[in-house]
Amino acid sequence: MTHSRQKPSARVGRRPSTSKEELASVGIELFVEFGFDETSIDDIAEAAGIARRTFFRYFPSKNELAWGNFDEHLAGMRASLEAIPEEVSLSEALTTALHEFNTFPDGENERHRARMRLILHTPALQGYSSLMYRGWRRVVAEFVARRIGAEPDDHIPRTCGHLLLGVALAAYESWLDEPDSDLHEFLAAGMRTLTAGLDYSDPKSLSALPEKAGPR
């Protein structure tokens, strides 16, 4: 059932949405204002100034809408990894790719926060999110497999995919908890811990680690 409530003021008088990211922006705004479960595809189409059938040209469901043009971002991450010279260490290559993937324009800071808050905290999205995480981990695993002469489904490449995703998710959780924080500082700290191993965060073990591996 379509809401009778007023559409988001940011959309009033604007032309119909003509891209996946524009349509996702409208949907996220509605999800934040009214709730994910309470917002229908009809609500999103109306607020975006498009027909319901047009919505499905961009997204098969409102679950995917929260992720925006994720496939394009994954393709960009894959291309970025492939372009990294072989002499760059595996940890440095993955750190660079992680930062690049999670870099967005300053003007989109609040919208990105809203999107990640929805993705991480909306129960109805968790099942779909697991599919998206799988695709993200696959990109990492494929790169690691090429570097070490293994297959993407082998244990080490698969483990690296899960580890890197864990760093990203933990960084986002901390970033959402601290409004004035820097996402990339959390990503960097997480990757330092991952690169040096678990002993990096254990005060009892720091004396046994090289000086460069200690907290910065």
Short mmCIF file of C-alpha atoms in Angstrom, two decimals:
data_model
loop_
_atom_site.label_atom_id
_atom_site.label_comp_id
_atom_site.label_asym_id
_atom_site.label_seq_id
_atom_site.Cartn_x
_atom_site.Cartn_y
_atom_site.Cartn_z
CA MET A 1 0.00 0.00 0.00
CA THR A 2 1.37 3.39 -0.96
CA HIS A 3 1.99 5.84 1.88
CA SER A 4 -0.10 9.00 1.96
CA ARG A 5 2.74 10.76 3.77
CA GLN A 6 4.62 13.56 2.10
CA LYS A 7 7.51 12.60 -0.13
CA PRO A 8 11.02 13.62 0.94
CA SER A 9 11.40 17.33 0.37
CA ALA A 10 14.77 16.81 -1.32
CA ARG A 11 13.00 15.23 -4.28
CA VAL A 12 10.26 17.82 -4.81
CA GLY A 13 10.53 19.52 -8.19
CA ARG A 14 13.46 17.40 -9.34
CA ARG A 15 13.55 15.44 -12.58
CA PRO A 16 12.86 11.68 -12.53
CA SER A 17 15.75 9.47 -11.45
CA THR A 18 17.68 8.10 -14.42
CA SER A 19 20.48 6.05 -12.85
CA LYS A 20 20.89 3.29 -10.29
CA GLU A 21 22.65 5.58 -7.84
CA GLU A 22 20.02 8.30 -8.12
CA LEU A 23 17.23 5.81 -7.55
CA ALA A 24 19.14 4.26 -4.64
CA SER A 25 19.52 7.71 -3.10
CA VAL A 26 15.74 8.21 -3.19
CA GLY A 27 15.13 4.80 -1.68
CA ILE A 28 17.65 5.28 1.12
CA GLU A 29 16.08 8.61 1.99
CA LEU A 30 12.67 6.95 2.29
CA PHE A 31 14.06 4.01 4.26
CA VAL A 32 15.65 6.40 6.76
CA GLU A 33 12.52 8.52 7.11
CA PHE A 34 9.84 5.83 7.19
CA GLY A 35 11.64 2.53 7.75
CA PHE A 36 12.75 -0.21 5.37
CA ASP A 37 9.81 -2.56 5.91
CA GLU A 38 7.30 0.31 5.78
CA THR A 39 8.53 1.60 2.42
CA SER A 40 7.21 -0.11 -0.71
CA ILE A 41 8.54 -0.17 -4.24
CA ASP A 42 5.54 1.95 -5.22
CA ASP A 43 6.60 4.56 -2.65
CA ILE A 44 10.11 4.65 -4.08
CA ALA A 45 8.92 4.86 -7.69
CA GLU A 46 6.53 7.70 -6.84
CA ALA A 47 9.16 9.66 -4.94
CA ALA A 48 11.65 9.15 -7.79
CA GLY A 49 9.13 10.29 -10.41
CA ILE A 50 9.17 7.02 -12.35
CA ALA A 51 6.74 4.21 -13.12
CA ARG A 52 6.81 1.03 -11.03
CA ARG A 53 7.90 -0.99 -14.07
CA THR A 54 10.82 1.40 -14.58
CA PHE A 55 12.04 0.63 -11.07
CA PHE A 56 12.57 -2.99 -12.09
CA ARG A 57 14.79 -1.95 -14.99
CA TYR A 58 17.30 -0.86 -12.37
CA PHE A 59 16.73 -3.22 -9.43
CA PRO A 60 15.00 -6.61 -9.09
CA SER A 61 13.96 -5.77 -5.51
CA LYS A 62 14.18 -3.05 -2.90
CA ASN A 63 16.74 -5.21 -1.05
CA GLU A 64 19.24 -4.68 -3.85
CA LEU A 65 18.46 -0.97 -4.03
CA ALA A 66 20.19 -0.32 -0.70
CA TRP A 67 23.47 -1.47 -2.30
CA GLY A 68 23.26 0.90 -5.25
CA ASN A 69 25.53 0.16 -8.19
CA PHE A 70 27.55 -2.41 -6.25
CA ASP A 71 28.45 -4.54 -9.28
CA GLU A 72 30.16 -1.56 -10.90
CA HIS A 73 32.14 -0.88 -7.72
CA LEU A 74 33.21 -4.53 -7.57
CA ALA A 75 34.39 -4.33 -11.18
CA GLY A 76 36.39 -1.25 -10.26
CA MET A 77 37.99 -3.04 -7.33
CA ARG A 78 38.90 -6.01 -9.53
CA ALA A 79 40.47 -3.69 -12.11
CA SER A 80 42.37 -1.81 -9.41
CA LEU A 81 43.85 -5.02 -8.03
CA GLU A 82 44.82 -6.25 -11.48
CA ALA A 83 46.66 -3.00 -12.16
CA ILE A 84 48.87 -3.26 -9.06
CA PRO A 85 52.46 -4.22 -10.01
CA GLU A 86 53.66 -7.67 -9.02
CA GLU A 87 56.47 -6.24 -6.91
CA VAL A 88 53.96 -4.65 -4.53
CA SER A 89 53.47 -6.91 -1.51
CA LEU A 90 50.19 -8.74 -1.06
CA SER A 91 49.34 -6.86 2.13
CA GLU A 92 50.06 -3.47 0.56
CA ALA A 93 48.05 -4.33 -2.54
CA LEU A 94 45.03 -5.40 -0.52
CA THR A 95 45.31 -2.38 1.76
CA THR A 96 45.36 -0.05 -1.24
CA ALA A 97 42.34 -1.76 -2.80
CA LEU A 98 40.41 -1.63 0.47
CA HIS A 99 40.97 2.11 0.85
CA GLU A 100 40.10 2.82 -2.79
CA PHE A 101 36.92 0.76 -2.66
CA ASN A 102 35.72 2.64 0.41
CA THR A 103 36.57 6.14 -0.80
CA PHE A 104 33.64 8.38 -1.70
CA PRO A 105 33.13 12.12 -2.30
CA ASP A 106 33.03 14.30 0.83
CA GLY A 107 29.57 15.51 -0.11
CA GLU A 108 28.22 11.96 0.11
CA ASN A 109 29.41 11.31 3.64
CA GLU A 110 25.99 11.40 5.30
CA ARG A 111 24.26 9.41 2.56
CA HIS A 112 26.97 6.76 2.77
CA ARG A 113 26.50 6.59 6.53
CA ALA A 114 22.77 6.14 6.04
CA ARG A 115 23.34 3.40 3.47
CA MET A 116 25.78 1.47 5.67
CA ARG A 117 23.58 1.85 8.72
CA LEU A 118 20.73 0.31 6.74
CA ILE A 119 22.89 -2.52 5.40
CA LEU A 120 24.42 -3.39 8.76
CA HIS A 121 21.42 -2.85 11.04
CA THR A 122 18.33 -3.84 9.01
CA PRO A 123 17.34 -7.47 9.73
CA ALA A 124 15.41 -7.79 6.45
CA LEU A 125 18.58 -6.99 4.49
CA GLN A 126 20.91 -9.50 6.13
CA GLY A 127 20.12 -12.41 3.83
CA TYR A 128 20.68 -10.36 0.69
CA SER A 129 23.77 -8.71 2.18
CA SER A 130 25.39 -12.13 2.62
CA LEU A 131 25.17 -12.61 -1.16
CA MET A 132 26.82 -9.26 -1.79
CA TYR A 133 29.57 -10.01 0.73
CA ARG A 134 30.22 -13.29 -1.08
CA GLY A 135 30.85 -11.44 -4.34
CA TRP A 136 33.18 -9.00 -2.58
CA ARG A 137 35.16 -11.79 -0.93
CA ARG A 138 35.42 -13.55 -4.28
CA VAL A 139 37.22 -10.58 -5.84
CA VAL A 140 39.78 -10.68 -3.02
CA ALA A 141 40.17 -14.45 -3.20
CA GLU A 142 40.75 -14.38 -6.95
CA PHE A 143 43.51 -11.80 -6.56
CA VAL A 144 45.21 -13.65 -3.72
CA ALA A 145 44.97 -16.92 -5.66
CA ARG A 146 46.75 -15.39 -8.66
CA ARG A 147 49.48 -14.03 -6.40
CA ILE A 148 50.22 -17.29 -4.59
CA GLY A 149 49.52 -19.75 -7.40
CA ALA A 150 46.37 -21.22 -5.92
CA GLU A 151 42.67 -21.48 -6.76
CA PRO A 152 40.12 -18.93 -5.45
CA ASP A 153 38.31 -21.67 -3.53
CA ASP A 154 41.49 -22.88 -1.84
CA HIS A 155 41.73 -22.28 1.88
CA ILE A 156 44.20 -19.36 1.98
CA PRO A 157 42.57 -17.18 -0.74
CA ARG A 158 39.16 -17.85 0.82
CA THR A 159 40.53 -17.00 4.26
CA CYS A 160 41.96 -13.72 2.97
CA GLY A 161 38.57 -12.78 1.57
CA HIS A 162 36.91 -13.32 4.95
CA LEU A 163 39.68 -11.51 6.83
CA LEU A 164 39.55 -8.44 4.60
CA LEU A 165 35.76 -8.30 4.82
CA GLY A 166 36.05 -8.49 8.61
CA VAL A 167 38.39 -5.50 8.61
CA ALA A 168 35.95 -3.51 6.47
CA LEU A 169 32.86 -4.38 8.53
CA ALA A 170 34.58 -3.61 11.83
CA ALA A 171 35.76 -0.27 10.45
CA TYR A 172 32.23 0.63 9.36
CA GLU A 173 30.73 -0.34 12.71
CA SER A 174 33.22 1.90 14.51
CA TRP A 175 32.68 4.71 11.99
CA LEU A 176 28.92 4.58 12.49
CA ASP A 177 29.35 4.63 16.28
CA GLU A 178 31.59 7.72 16.13
CA PRO A 179 30.07 10.43 13.88
CA ASP A 180 33.21 12.59 13.77
CA SER A 181 35.62 9.74 13.09
CA ASP A 182 37.61 8.93 9.96
CA LEU A 183 36.64 5.68 8.25
CA HIS A 184 40.08 5.30 6.69
CA GLU A 185 41.81 5.47 10.05
CA PHE A 186 39.78 2.45 11.15
CA LEU A 187 40.53 0.64 7.89
CA ALA A 188 44.25 1.35 8.26
CA ALA A 189 44.35 0.19 11.89
CA GLY A 190 42.49 -2.98 11.01
CA MET A 191 44.85 -3.76 8.14
CA ARG A 192 47.90 -3.18 10.34
CA THR A 193 46.54 -5.73 12.77
CA LEU A 194 45.77 -8.15 9.95
CA THR A 195 49.16 -7.67 8.31
CA ALA A 196 51.21 -8.14 11.47
CA GLY A 197 49.05 -10.94 12.84
CA LEU A 198 47.10 -11.30 16.04
CA ASP A 199 50.12 -10.48 18.20
CA TYR A 200 49.93 -6.89 16.92
CA SER A 201 47.07 -6.12 19.35
CA ASP A 202 48.45 -8.13 22.28
CA PRO A 203 50.48 -5.93 24.65
CA LYS A 204 52.24 -9.02 26.02
CA SER A 205 53.59 -9.78 22.56
CA LEU A 206 54.51 -6.31 21.31
CA SER A 207 58.05 -6.53 22.66
CA ALA A 208 58.66 -9.55 20.48
CA LEU A 209 57.51 -7.80 17.31
CA PRO A 210 59.61 -5.58 15.03
CA GLU A 211 59.25 -1.91 15.94
CA LYS A 212 57.45 -1.11 12.69
CA ALA A 213 54.72 -3.62 13.55
CA GLY A 214 53.69 -1.80 16.71
CA PRO A 215 50.66 0.53 16.95
CA ARG A 216 50.94 3.80 15.10
#
